[in-house]
PDB file of C-alpha atoms in Angstrom:
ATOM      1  CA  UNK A   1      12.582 -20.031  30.152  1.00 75.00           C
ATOM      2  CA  UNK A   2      12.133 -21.898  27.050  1.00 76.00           C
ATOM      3  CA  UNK A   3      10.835 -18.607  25.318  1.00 78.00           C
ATOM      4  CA  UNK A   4      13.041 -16.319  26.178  1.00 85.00           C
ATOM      5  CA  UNK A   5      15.799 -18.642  24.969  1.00 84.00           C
ATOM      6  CA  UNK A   6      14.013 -18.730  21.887  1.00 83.00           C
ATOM      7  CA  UNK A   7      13.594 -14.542  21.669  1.00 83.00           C
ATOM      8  CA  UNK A   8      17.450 -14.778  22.423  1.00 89.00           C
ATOM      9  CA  UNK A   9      18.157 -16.591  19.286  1.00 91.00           C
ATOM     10  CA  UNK A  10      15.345 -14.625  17.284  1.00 89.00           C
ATOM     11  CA  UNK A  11      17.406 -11.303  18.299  1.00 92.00           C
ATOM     12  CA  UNK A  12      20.502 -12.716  17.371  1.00 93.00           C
ATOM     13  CA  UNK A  13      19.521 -13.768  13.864  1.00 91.00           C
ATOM     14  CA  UNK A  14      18.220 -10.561  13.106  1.00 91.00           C
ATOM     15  CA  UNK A  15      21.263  -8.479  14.800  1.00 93.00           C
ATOM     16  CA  UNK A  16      23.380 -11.099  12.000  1.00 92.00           C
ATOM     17  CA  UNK A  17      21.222 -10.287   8.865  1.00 91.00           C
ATOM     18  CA  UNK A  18      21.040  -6.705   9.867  1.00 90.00           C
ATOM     19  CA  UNK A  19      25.225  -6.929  10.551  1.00 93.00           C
ATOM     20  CA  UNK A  20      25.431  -8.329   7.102  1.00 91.00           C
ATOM     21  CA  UNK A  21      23.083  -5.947   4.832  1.00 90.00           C
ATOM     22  CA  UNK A  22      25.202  -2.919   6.527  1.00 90.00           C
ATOM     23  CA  UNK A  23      28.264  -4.365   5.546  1.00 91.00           C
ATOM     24  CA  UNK A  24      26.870  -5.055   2.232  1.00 92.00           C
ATOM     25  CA  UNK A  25      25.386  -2.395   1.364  1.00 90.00           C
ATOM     26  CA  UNK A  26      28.279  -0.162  -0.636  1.00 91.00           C
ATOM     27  CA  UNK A  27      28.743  -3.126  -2.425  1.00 91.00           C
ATOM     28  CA  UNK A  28      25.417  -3.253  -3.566  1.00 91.00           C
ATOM     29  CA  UNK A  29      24.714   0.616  -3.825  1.00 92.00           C
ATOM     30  CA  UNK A  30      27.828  -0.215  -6.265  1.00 92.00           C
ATOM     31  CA  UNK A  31      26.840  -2.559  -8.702  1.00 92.00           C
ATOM     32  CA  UNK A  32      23.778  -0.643  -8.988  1.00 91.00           C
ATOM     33  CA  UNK A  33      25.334   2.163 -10.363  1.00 92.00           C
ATOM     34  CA  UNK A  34      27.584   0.538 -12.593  1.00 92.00           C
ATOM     35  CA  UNK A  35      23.973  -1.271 -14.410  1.00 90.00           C
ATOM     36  CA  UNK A  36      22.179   1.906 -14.298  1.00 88.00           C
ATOM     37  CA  UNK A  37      25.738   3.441 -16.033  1.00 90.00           C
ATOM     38  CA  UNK A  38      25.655   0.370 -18.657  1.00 89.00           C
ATOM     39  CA  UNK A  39      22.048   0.743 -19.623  1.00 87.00           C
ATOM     40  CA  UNK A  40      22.178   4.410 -19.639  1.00 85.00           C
ATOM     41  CA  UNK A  41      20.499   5.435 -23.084  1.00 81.00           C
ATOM     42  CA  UNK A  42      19.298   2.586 -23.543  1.00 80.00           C
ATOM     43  CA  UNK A  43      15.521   2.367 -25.594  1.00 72.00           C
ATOM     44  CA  UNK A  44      13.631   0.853 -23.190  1.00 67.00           C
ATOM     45  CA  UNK A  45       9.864   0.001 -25.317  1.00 66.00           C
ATOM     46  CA  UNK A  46       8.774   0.651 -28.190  1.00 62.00           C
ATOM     47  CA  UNK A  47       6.669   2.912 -28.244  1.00 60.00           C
ATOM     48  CA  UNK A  48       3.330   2.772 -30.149  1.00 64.00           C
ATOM     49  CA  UNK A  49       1.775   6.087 -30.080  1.00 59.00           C
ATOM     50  CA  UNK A  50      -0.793   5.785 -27.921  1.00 66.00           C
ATOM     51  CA  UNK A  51      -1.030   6.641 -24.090  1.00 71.00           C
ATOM     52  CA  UNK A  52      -1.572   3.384 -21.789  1.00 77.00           C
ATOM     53  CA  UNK A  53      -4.804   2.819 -20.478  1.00 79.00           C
ATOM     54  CA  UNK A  54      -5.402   2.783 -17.326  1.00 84.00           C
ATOM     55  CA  UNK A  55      -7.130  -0.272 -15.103  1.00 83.00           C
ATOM     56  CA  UNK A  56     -10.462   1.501 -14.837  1.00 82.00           C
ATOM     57  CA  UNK A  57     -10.856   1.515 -18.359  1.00 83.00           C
ATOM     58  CA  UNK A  58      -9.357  -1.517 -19.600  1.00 85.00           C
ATOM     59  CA  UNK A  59     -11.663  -3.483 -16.901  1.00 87.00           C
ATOM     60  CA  UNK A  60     -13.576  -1.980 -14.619  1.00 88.00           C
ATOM     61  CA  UNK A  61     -15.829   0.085 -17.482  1.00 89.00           C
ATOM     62  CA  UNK A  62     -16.540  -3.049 -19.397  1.00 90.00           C
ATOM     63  CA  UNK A  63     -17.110  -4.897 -16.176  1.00 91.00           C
ATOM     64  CA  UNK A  64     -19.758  -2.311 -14.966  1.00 91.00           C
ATOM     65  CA  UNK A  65     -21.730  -2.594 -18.452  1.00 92.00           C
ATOM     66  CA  UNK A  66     -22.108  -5.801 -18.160  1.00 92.00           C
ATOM     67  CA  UNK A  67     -23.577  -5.756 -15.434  1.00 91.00           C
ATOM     68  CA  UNK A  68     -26.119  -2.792 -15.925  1.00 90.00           C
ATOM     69  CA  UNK A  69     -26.900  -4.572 -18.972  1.00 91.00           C
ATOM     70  CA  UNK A  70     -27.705  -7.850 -16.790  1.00 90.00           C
ATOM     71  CA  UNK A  71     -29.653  -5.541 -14.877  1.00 89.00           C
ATOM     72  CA  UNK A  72     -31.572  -4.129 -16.972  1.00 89.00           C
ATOM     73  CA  UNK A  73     -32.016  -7.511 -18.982  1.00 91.00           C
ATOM     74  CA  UNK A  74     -33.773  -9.071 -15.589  1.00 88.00           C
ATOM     75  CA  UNK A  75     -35.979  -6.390 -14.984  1.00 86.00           C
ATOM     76  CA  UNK A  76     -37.830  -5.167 -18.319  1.00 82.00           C
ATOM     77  CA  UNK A  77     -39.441  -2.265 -16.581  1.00 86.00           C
ATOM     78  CA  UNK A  78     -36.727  -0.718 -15.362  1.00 86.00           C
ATOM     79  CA  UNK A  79     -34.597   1.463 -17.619  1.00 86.00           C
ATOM     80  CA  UNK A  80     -31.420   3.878 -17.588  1.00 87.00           C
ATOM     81  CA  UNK A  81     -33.644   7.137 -17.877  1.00 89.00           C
ATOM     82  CA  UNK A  82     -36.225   6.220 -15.187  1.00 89.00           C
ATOM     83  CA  UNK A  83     -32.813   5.255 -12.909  1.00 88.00           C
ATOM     84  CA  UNK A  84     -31.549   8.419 -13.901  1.00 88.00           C
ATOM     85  CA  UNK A  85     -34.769  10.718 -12.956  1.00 88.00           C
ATOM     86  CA  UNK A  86     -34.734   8.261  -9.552  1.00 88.00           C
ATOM     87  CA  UNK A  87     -30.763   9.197  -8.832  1.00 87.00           C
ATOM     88  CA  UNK A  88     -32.004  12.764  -9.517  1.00 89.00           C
ATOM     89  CA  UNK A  89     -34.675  13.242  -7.314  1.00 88.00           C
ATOM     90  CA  UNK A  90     -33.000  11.872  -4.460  1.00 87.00           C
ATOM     91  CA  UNK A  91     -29.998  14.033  -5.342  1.00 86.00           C
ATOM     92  CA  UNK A  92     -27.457  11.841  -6.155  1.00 84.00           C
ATOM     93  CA  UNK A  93     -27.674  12.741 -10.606  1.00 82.00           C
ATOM     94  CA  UNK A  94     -24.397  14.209 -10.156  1.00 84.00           C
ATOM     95  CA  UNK A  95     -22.248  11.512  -7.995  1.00 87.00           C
ATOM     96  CA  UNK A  96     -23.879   8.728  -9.718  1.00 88.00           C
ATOM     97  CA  UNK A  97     -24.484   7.536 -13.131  1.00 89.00           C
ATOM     98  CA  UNK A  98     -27.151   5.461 -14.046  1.00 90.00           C
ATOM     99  CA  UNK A  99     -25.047   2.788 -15.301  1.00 91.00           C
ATOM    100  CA  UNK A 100     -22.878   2.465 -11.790  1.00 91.00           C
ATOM    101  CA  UNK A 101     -26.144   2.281 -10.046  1.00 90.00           C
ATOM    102  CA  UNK A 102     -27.250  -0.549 -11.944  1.00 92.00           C
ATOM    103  CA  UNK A 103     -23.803  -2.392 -11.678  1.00 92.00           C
ATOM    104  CA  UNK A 104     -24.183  -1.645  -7.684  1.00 92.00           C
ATOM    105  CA  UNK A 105     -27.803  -3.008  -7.904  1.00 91.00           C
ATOM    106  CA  UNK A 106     -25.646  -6.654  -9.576  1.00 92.00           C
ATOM    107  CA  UNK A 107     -22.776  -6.672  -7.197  1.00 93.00           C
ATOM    108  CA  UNK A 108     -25.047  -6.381  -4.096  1.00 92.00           C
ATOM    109  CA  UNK A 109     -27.100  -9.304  -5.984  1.00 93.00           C
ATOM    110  CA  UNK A 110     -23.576 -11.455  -6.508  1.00 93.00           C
ATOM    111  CA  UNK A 111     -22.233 -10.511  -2.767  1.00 93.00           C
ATOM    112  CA  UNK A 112     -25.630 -11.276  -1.755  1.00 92.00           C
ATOM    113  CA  UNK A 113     -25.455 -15.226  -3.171  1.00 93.00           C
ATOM    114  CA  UNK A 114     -21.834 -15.417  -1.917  1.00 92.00           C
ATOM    115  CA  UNK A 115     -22.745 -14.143   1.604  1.00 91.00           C
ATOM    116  CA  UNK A 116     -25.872 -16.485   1.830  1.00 91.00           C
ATOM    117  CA  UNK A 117     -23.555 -19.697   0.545  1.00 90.00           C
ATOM    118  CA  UNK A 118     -21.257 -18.906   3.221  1.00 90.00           C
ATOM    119  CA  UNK A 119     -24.012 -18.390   6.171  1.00 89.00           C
ATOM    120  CA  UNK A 120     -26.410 -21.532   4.938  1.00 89.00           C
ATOM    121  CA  UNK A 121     -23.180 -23.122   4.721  1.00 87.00           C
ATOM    122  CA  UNK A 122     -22.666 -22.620   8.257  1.00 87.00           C
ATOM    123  CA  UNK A 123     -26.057 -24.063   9.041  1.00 83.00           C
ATOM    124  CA  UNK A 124     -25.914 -27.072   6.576  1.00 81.00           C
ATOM    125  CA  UNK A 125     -28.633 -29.012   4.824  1.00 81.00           C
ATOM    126  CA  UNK A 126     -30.823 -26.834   1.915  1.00 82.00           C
ATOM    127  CA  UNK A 127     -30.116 -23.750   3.904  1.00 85.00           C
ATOM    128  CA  UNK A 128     -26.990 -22.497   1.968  1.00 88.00           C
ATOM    129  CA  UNK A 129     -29.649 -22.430  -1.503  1.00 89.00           C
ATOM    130  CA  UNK A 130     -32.130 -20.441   0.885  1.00 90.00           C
ATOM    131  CA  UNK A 131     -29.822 -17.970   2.112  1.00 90.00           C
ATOM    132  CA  UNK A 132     -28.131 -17.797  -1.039  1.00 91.00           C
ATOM    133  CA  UNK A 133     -31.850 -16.686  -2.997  1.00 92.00           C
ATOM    134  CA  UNK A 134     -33.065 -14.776  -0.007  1.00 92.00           C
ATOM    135  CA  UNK A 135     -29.572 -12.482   0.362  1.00 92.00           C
ATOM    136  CA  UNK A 136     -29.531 -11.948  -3.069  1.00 92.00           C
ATOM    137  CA  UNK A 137     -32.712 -10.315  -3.411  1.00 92.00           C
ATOM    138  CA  UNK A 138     -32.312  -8.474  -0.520  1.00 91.00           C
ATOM    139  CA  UNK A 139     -28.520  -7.258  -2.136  1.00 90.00           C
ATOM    140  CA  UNK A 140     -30.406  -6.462  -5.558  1.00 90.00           C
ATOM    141  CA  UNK A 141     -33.107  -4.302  -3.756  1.00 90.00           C
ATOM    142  CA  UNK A 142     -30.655  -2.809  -1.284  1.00 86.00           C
ATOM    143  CA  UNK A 143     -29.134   0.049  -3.677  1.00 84.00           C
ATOM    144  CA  UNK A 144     -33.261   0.792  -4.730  1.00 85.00           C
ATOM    145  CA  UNK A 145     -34.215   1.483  -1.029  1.00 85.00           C
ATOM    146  CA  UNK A 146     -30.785   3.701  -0.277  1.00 80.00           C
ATOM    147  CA  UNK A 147     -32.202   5.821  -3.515  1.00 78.00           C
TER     148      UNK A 147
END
């Protein structure tokens, strides 16, 4: 009983806001145009010449360098043309860089420390620092057994 007196009162509330953004709403729709009508012609920026960048190059490009060069930093041997002739042979030259293989290769390593903190951390004692080295190399070799 005590729920549906409590859905009774939810209903109502809402039927009252919704009552009240109806009647409202010319109002509103109102002053709107009357800003839009003061503004109108306004400048809005600046501008500076030169197109915006977008997210993906501002951050995400810089982001995946660094992390090829970690990469490739941590393990001498390997280097952006042997990746490339690997991505190649296993058909994949065209969809993925060299560079964005090596980042994957470092965020599978990072996810992998993260994921083994959070499942040794479930277990407790030294096992979060076990899981954490053990995921992690098995997220920095993941991306070289998919290729």
């Amino acid at each position: 009983m005590g729920v549906i007196l409590l859905f009774a009162i939810a209903a109502l509330g809402a039927a009252v806001f919704l009552i009240g953004e109806a009647a409202t709403l010319p109002a509103r729709e109102r002053h709107g145009s009357i800003r839009r009508a003061a503004n109108y012609g306004k400048s809005r920026r600046a501008s500076t010449g030169r197109p915006e960048e977008s997210f993906g190059n501002r951050v995400v490009e810089p982001l995946k360098m660094g992390l090829a060069q970690g990469v490739l930093k941590i393990s001498p041997r390997m280097t952006a043309d042997a990746v490339s002739a690997r991505l190649m042979g296993a058909g994949l030259g065209r969809v993925i860089s060299p560079t964005t293989f090596l980042a994957s290769k470092a965020a599978a390593a990072i996810g992998g420390v993260v994921g083994g903190l959070v499942v040794g951390g479930m277990a407790g004692g030294a096992f979060p620092i076990l899981f954490a080295a053990v995921f992690a190399l098995l997220g920095f070799m993941l991306p070289d057994v998919v290729v």
